[in-house]
mmCIF file of C-alpha atoms in Angstrom:
data_model
loop_
_atom_site.group_PDB
_atom_site.id
_atom_site.type_symbol
_atom_site.label_atom_id
_atom_site.label_comp_id
_atom_site.label_asym_id
_atom_site.label_seq_id
_atom_site.Cartn_x
_atom_site.Cartn_y
_atom_site.Cartn_z
ATOM 1 C CA MET A 1 19.365 -216.282 -158.247
ATOM 2 C CA LEU A 2 22.096 -218.247 -156.820
ATOM 3 C CA ALA A 3 22.548 -220.079 -160.162
ATOM 4 C CA GLU A 4 23.246 -216.629 -162.076
ATOM 5 C CA HIS A 5 26.547 -216.425 -159.807
ATOM 6 C CA ASP A 6 27.781 -219.854 -160.152
ATOM 7 C CA LEU A 7 26.293 -220.926 -156.752
ATOM 8 C CA ASN A 8 24.418 -224.109 -156.345
ATOM 9 C CA ALA A 9 21.012 -225.205 -154.952
ATOM 10 C CA PRO A 10 19.054 -228.335 -155.650
ATOM 11 C CA PRO A 11 16.464 -227.816 -158.296
ATOM 12 C CA VAL A 12 12.965 -227.071 -157.088
ATOM 13 C CA VAL A 13 10.374 -229.908 -157.849
ATOM 14 C CA ALA A 14 7.409 -228.384 -156.252
ATOM 15 C CA VAL A 15 6.232 -225.514 -154.004
ATOM 16 C CA GLY A 16 2.968 -225.543 -152.078
ATOM 17 C CA GLU A 17 0.952 -224.338 -149.141
ATOM 18 C CA LEU A 18 -0.722 -226.071 -146.314
ATOM 19 C CA LYS A 19 -4.002 -224.588 -145.762
ATOM 20 C CA LEU A 20 -6.989 -224.557 -143.283
ATOM 21 C CA GLY A 21 -9.789 -222.891 -144.765
ATOM 22 C CA PRO A 22 -8.590 -219.606 -146.149
ATOM 23 C CA PHE A 23 -5.587 -219.526 -143.766
ATOM 24 C CA VAL A 24 -2.241 -220.592 -144.903
ATOM 25 C CA LEU A 25 -0.487 -222.569 -142.060
ATOM 26 C CA GLU A 26 2.763 -223.352 -143.792
ATOM 27 C CA ASN A 27 4.564 -222.992 -147.190
ATOM 28 C CA PHE A 28 6.786 -225.727 -148.391
ATOM 29 C CA THR A 29 9.286 -226.393 -151.172
ATOM 30 C CA PHE A 30 10.283 -229.731 -152.495
ATOM 31 C CA THR A 31 13.793 -230.209 -154.156
ATOM 32 C CA GLU A 32 15.687 -232.687 -156.133
ATOM 33 C CA ALA A 33 17.894 -234.726 -153.808
ATOM 34 C CA VAL A 34 21.678 -233.892 -154.178
ATOM 35 C CA ASN A 35 23.389 -237.261 -154.344
ATOM 36 C CA HIS A 36 26.509 -238.079 -152.472
ATOM 37 C CA ALA A 37 26.547 -234.680 -150.893
ATOM 38 C CA PRO A 38 26.259 -234.728 -146.913
ATOM 39 C CA ASP A 39 26.042 -231.578 -145.007
ATOM 40 C CA LEU A 40 29.018 -229.747 -143.327
ATOM 41 C CA TYR A 41 28.681 -231.566 -140.065
ATOM 42 C CA GLU A 42 28.960 -234.960 -141.631
ATOM 43 C CA HIS A 43 32.116 -233.901 -143.777
ATOM 44 C CA VAL A 44 33.835 -232.542 -140.517
ATOM 45 C CA GLN A 45 32.970 -235.934 -138.659
ATOM 46 C CA ALA A 46 34.547 -237.635 -141.744
ATOM 47 C CA PHE A 47 37.784 -235.266 -141.393
ATOM 48 C CA ALA A 48 38.037 -236.531 -137.700
ATOM 49 C CA LYS A 49 38.290 -240.118 -138.770
ATOM 50 C CA SER A 50 40.596 -239.317 -141.932
ATOM 51 C CA SER A 51 44.185 -238.466 -141.500
ATOM 52 C CA SER A 52 44.134 -236.106 -144.892
ATOM 53 C CA HIS A 53 44.816 -232.665 -143.382
ATOM 54 C CA LEU A 54 45.265 -231.728 -147.311
ATOM 55 C CA GLU A 55 41.630 -232.848 -147.982
ATOM 56 C CA ARG A 56 40.265 -230.836 -145.054
ATOM 57 C CA ARG A 57 42.380 -227.812 -145.940
ATOM 58 C CA SER A 58 41.197 -227.873 -149.652
ATOM 59 C CA PHE A 59 37.543 -228.322 -148.428
ATOM 60 C CA ILE A 60 37.788 -225.377 -145.897
ATOM 61 C CA GLU A 61 39.411 -223.067 -148.413
ATOM 62 C CA GLN A 62 37.055 -223.889 -151.215
ATOM 63 C CA LEU A 63 34.052 -223.233 -148.787
ATOM 64 C CA GLY A 64 35.638 -219.847 -147.969
ATOM 65 C CA GLU A 65 35.869 -218.983 -151.510
ATOM 66 C CA THR A 66 32.345 -219.936 -152.269
ATOM 67 C CA ILE A 67 30.761 -217.943 -149.485
ATOM 68 C CA GLY A 68 33.091 -215.104 -150.081
ATOM 69 C CA ARG A 69 31.888 -215.071 -153.630
ATOM 70 C CA MET A 70 28.333 -215.128 -152.396
ATOM 71 C CA HIS A 71 28.738 -212.053 -150.325
ATOM 72 C CA ALA A 72 30.837 -210.412 -153.048
ATOM 73 C CA THR A 73 27.918 -210.739 -155.300
ATOM 74 C CA ASN A 74 25.731 -208.979 -152.525
ATOM 75 C CA ILE A 75 23.705 -212.354 -151.690
ATOM 76 C CA SER A 76 22.805 -213.189 -148.308
ATOM 77 C CA HIS A 77 21.811 -216.651 -147.274
ATOM 78 C CA GLY A 78 18.595 -216.731 -145.045
ATOM 79 C CA ASP A 79 19.992 -219.501 -142.726
ATOM 80 C CA LEU A 80 23.481 -220.534 -143.413
ATOM 81 C CA ARG A 81 23.785 -223.208 -140.699
ATOM 82 C CA PRO A 82 26.255 -225.941 -141.569
ATOM 83 C CA GLY A 83 23.268 -228.342 -141.821
ATOM 84 C CA ASN A 84 21.958 -226.177 -144.700
ATOM 85 C CA VAL A 85 25.200 -226.584 -146.902
ATOM 86 C CA LEU A 86 25.691 -229.707 -148.805
ATOM 87 C CA ALA A 87 29.089 -230.701 -150.227
ATOM 88 C CA ARG A 88 30.396 -233.211 -152.590
ATOM 89 C CA LYS A 89 33.790 -233.618 -154.270
ATOM 90 C CA THR A 90 34.141 -233.803 -158.066
ATOM 91 C CA ASP A 91 37.645 -234.597 -159.478
ATOM 92 C CA ASP A 92 39.650 -231.919 -157.301
ATOM 93 C CA ARG A 93 36.858 -229.273 -156.750
ATOM 94 C CA TRP A 94 34.275 -229.209 -153.934
ATOM 95 C CA GLN A 95 30.567 -228.270 -154.881
ATOM 96 C CA PHE A 96 28.605 -226.660 -152.365
ATOM 97 C CA PHE A 97 24.752 -226.609 -152.482
ATOM 98 C CA PHE A 98 22.761 -224.458 -150.414
ATOM 99 C CA LEU A 99 19.328 -225.487 -148.810
ATOM 100 C CA ASP A 100 16.658 -223.479 -147.255
ATOM 101 C CA ASN A 101 16.854 -220.601 -149.702
ATOM 102 C CA GLU A 102 13.458 -219.022 -148.743
ATOM 103 C CA ARG A 103 15.054 -215.956 -147.221
ATOM 104 C CA THR A 104 18.173 -215.760 -149.474
ATOM 105 C CA ARG A 105 18.323 -212.346 -150.886
ATOM 106 C CA LYS A 106 20.295 -210.280 -153.378
ATOM 107 C CA TYR A 107 20.913 -206.752 -152.355
ATOM 108 C CA MET A 108 22.142 -203.553 -154.104
ATOM 109 C CA ARG A 109 24.735 -203.661 -151.224
ATOM 110 C CA ILE A 110 24.640 -206.441 -148.881
ATOM 111 C CA PRO A 111 24.280 -205.085 -145.257
ATOM 112 C CA ARG A 112 27.304 -205.790 -143.189
ATOM 113 C CA LYS A 113 25.142 -207.175 -140.180
ATOM 114 C CA LEU A 114 23.977 -209.959 -142.641
ATOM 115 C CA ILE A 115 27.450 -210.725 -143.654
ATOM 116 C CA LEU A 116 28.411 -211.078 -140.035
ATOM 117 C CA LYS A 117 25.289 -213.284 -139.541
ATOM 118 C CA ASN A 118 26.205 -215.471 -142.002
ATOM 119 C CA LEU A 119 29.754 -215.773 -140.945
ATOM 120 C CA VAL A 120 28.588 -216.645 -137.407
ATOM 121 C CA GLN A 121 26.115 -219.038 -138.711
ATOM 122 C CA ILE A 122 28.848 -221.073 -140.679
ATOM 123 C CA ASN A 123 31.266 -220.653 -137.796
ATOM 124 C CA MET A 124 28.947 -222.781 -135.809
ATOM 125 C CA LEU A 125 30.463 -225.665 -137.248
ATOM 126 C CA HIS A 126 32.155 -226.092 -133.986
ATOM 127 C CA SER A 127 34.479 -229.257 -133.528
ATOM 128 C CA ASP A 128 37.786 -230.222 -132.088
ATOM 129 C CA VAL A 129 38.591 -231.389 -135.840
ATOM 130 C CA LEU A 130 38.660 -227.600 -136.975
ATOM 131 C CA SER A 131 41.583 -225.715 -135.412
ATOM 132 C CA SER A 132 41.917 -221.954 -135.287
ATOM 133 C CA THR A 133 44.341 -222.144 -138.067
ATOM 134 C CA ASP A 134 41.470 -223.890 -140.350
ATOM 135 C CA ARG A 135 39.098 -220.993 -139.383
ATOM 136 C CA MET A 136 41.713 -218.332 -140.343
ATOM 137 C CA ARG A 137 42.240 -220.378 -143.696
ATOM 138 C CA PHE A 138 38.631 -220.207 -144.150
ATOM 139 C CA PHE A 139 38.443 -216.518 -143.623
ATOM 140 C CA LYS A 140 41.557 -215.619 -145.885
ATOM 141 C CA ALA A 141 40.007 -217.537 -148.620
ATOM 142 C CA TYR A 142 36.583 -215.799 -147.948
ATOM 143 C CA LEU A 143 38.489 -212.338 -148.511
ATOM 144 C CA ARG A 144 40.243 -213.566 -151.710
ATOM 145 C CA SER A 145 36.660 -213.998 -152.980
ATOM 146 C CA ASN A 146 35.496 -210.843 -151.484
ATOM 147 C CA PRO A 147 38.322 -208.222 -151.495
ATOM 148 C CA LYS A 148 36.306 -205.257 -150.831
ATOM 149 C CA LEU A 149 36.128 -206.456 -147.265
ATOM 150 C CA VAL A 150 39.820 -206.553 -146.696
ATOM 151 C CA PRO A 151 39.935 -203.035 -145.096
ATOM 152 C CA GLU A 152 37.508 -204.099 -142.629
ATOM 153 C CA ARG A 153 38.860 -207.563 -141.993
ATOM 154 C CA LYS A 154 40.179 -207.284 -138.644
ATOM 155 C CA LEU A 155 36.870 -205.805 -137.277
ATOM 156 C CA ILE A 156 34.788 -208.561 -139.263
ATOM 157 C CA ALA A 157 37.071 -211.328 -137.842
ATOM 158 C CA ARG A 158 36.818 -210.180 -134.115
ATOM 159 C CA LYS A 159 32.993 -209.343 -134.361
ATOM 160 C CA SER A 160 32.424 -212.974 -136.019
ATOM 161 C CA ALA A 161 34.558 -214.775 -133.462
ATOM 162 C CA GLN A 162 33.016 -212.924 -130.515
ATOM 163 C CA ARG A 163 29.372 -213.519 -131.600
ATOM 164 C CA THR A 164 30.071 -217.148 -132.473
ATOM 165 C CA ALA A 165 31.635 -217.506 -128.936
ATOM 166 C CA GLU A 166 28.638 -215.965 -127.324
ATOM 167 C CA ARG A 167 26.221 -218.207 -129.349
ATOM 168 C CA LEU A 168 28.328 -221.382 -128.456
ATOM 169 C CA ASN A 169 28.240 -220.245 -124.935
ATOM 170 C CA LYS A 170 24.424 -219.884 -124.972
ATOM 171 C CA LYS A 171 24.284 -223.286 -126.717
ATOM 172 C CA LYS A 172 26.298 -224.911 -124.110
ATOM 173 C CA HIS A 173 24.258 -223.518 -121.213
ATOM 174 C CA LYS A 174 20.896 -224.639 -122.517
#
């Protein structure tokens, strides 16, 4: 499904079940490794050590465009945490690979609550390295790839920021 829309996921090698008698305890999927593609957390840490703000800007904008394209094609990722997105640079373009796609779905029309959920999940990439300008840059790139949401941009931005702040606050107090 993702590949049909020029979105990347590692190729599946095997799928299986862990059973105890007739009961399925767990399902699992094995995929090929994606070489030289750390997750988003690792990239942000690397940006903290690097002085290249142009590289960070390119990364953020292309990530926004990619997720915007995913939502524009009515696909919602089941768990869009930064640890479930790998990235590598090829020439001057970033490639993003989506992991844990068991709950990733394509809809006739993606529900707004799932758009917000994905935006909050990816916004949990909280770091002093990423400024509010970087977050706005991501959102503008997202909207360029998903222009049907432009009329709702202020509401989506506000709700996404509010829900992210609530989640970060809960995480801080655990």
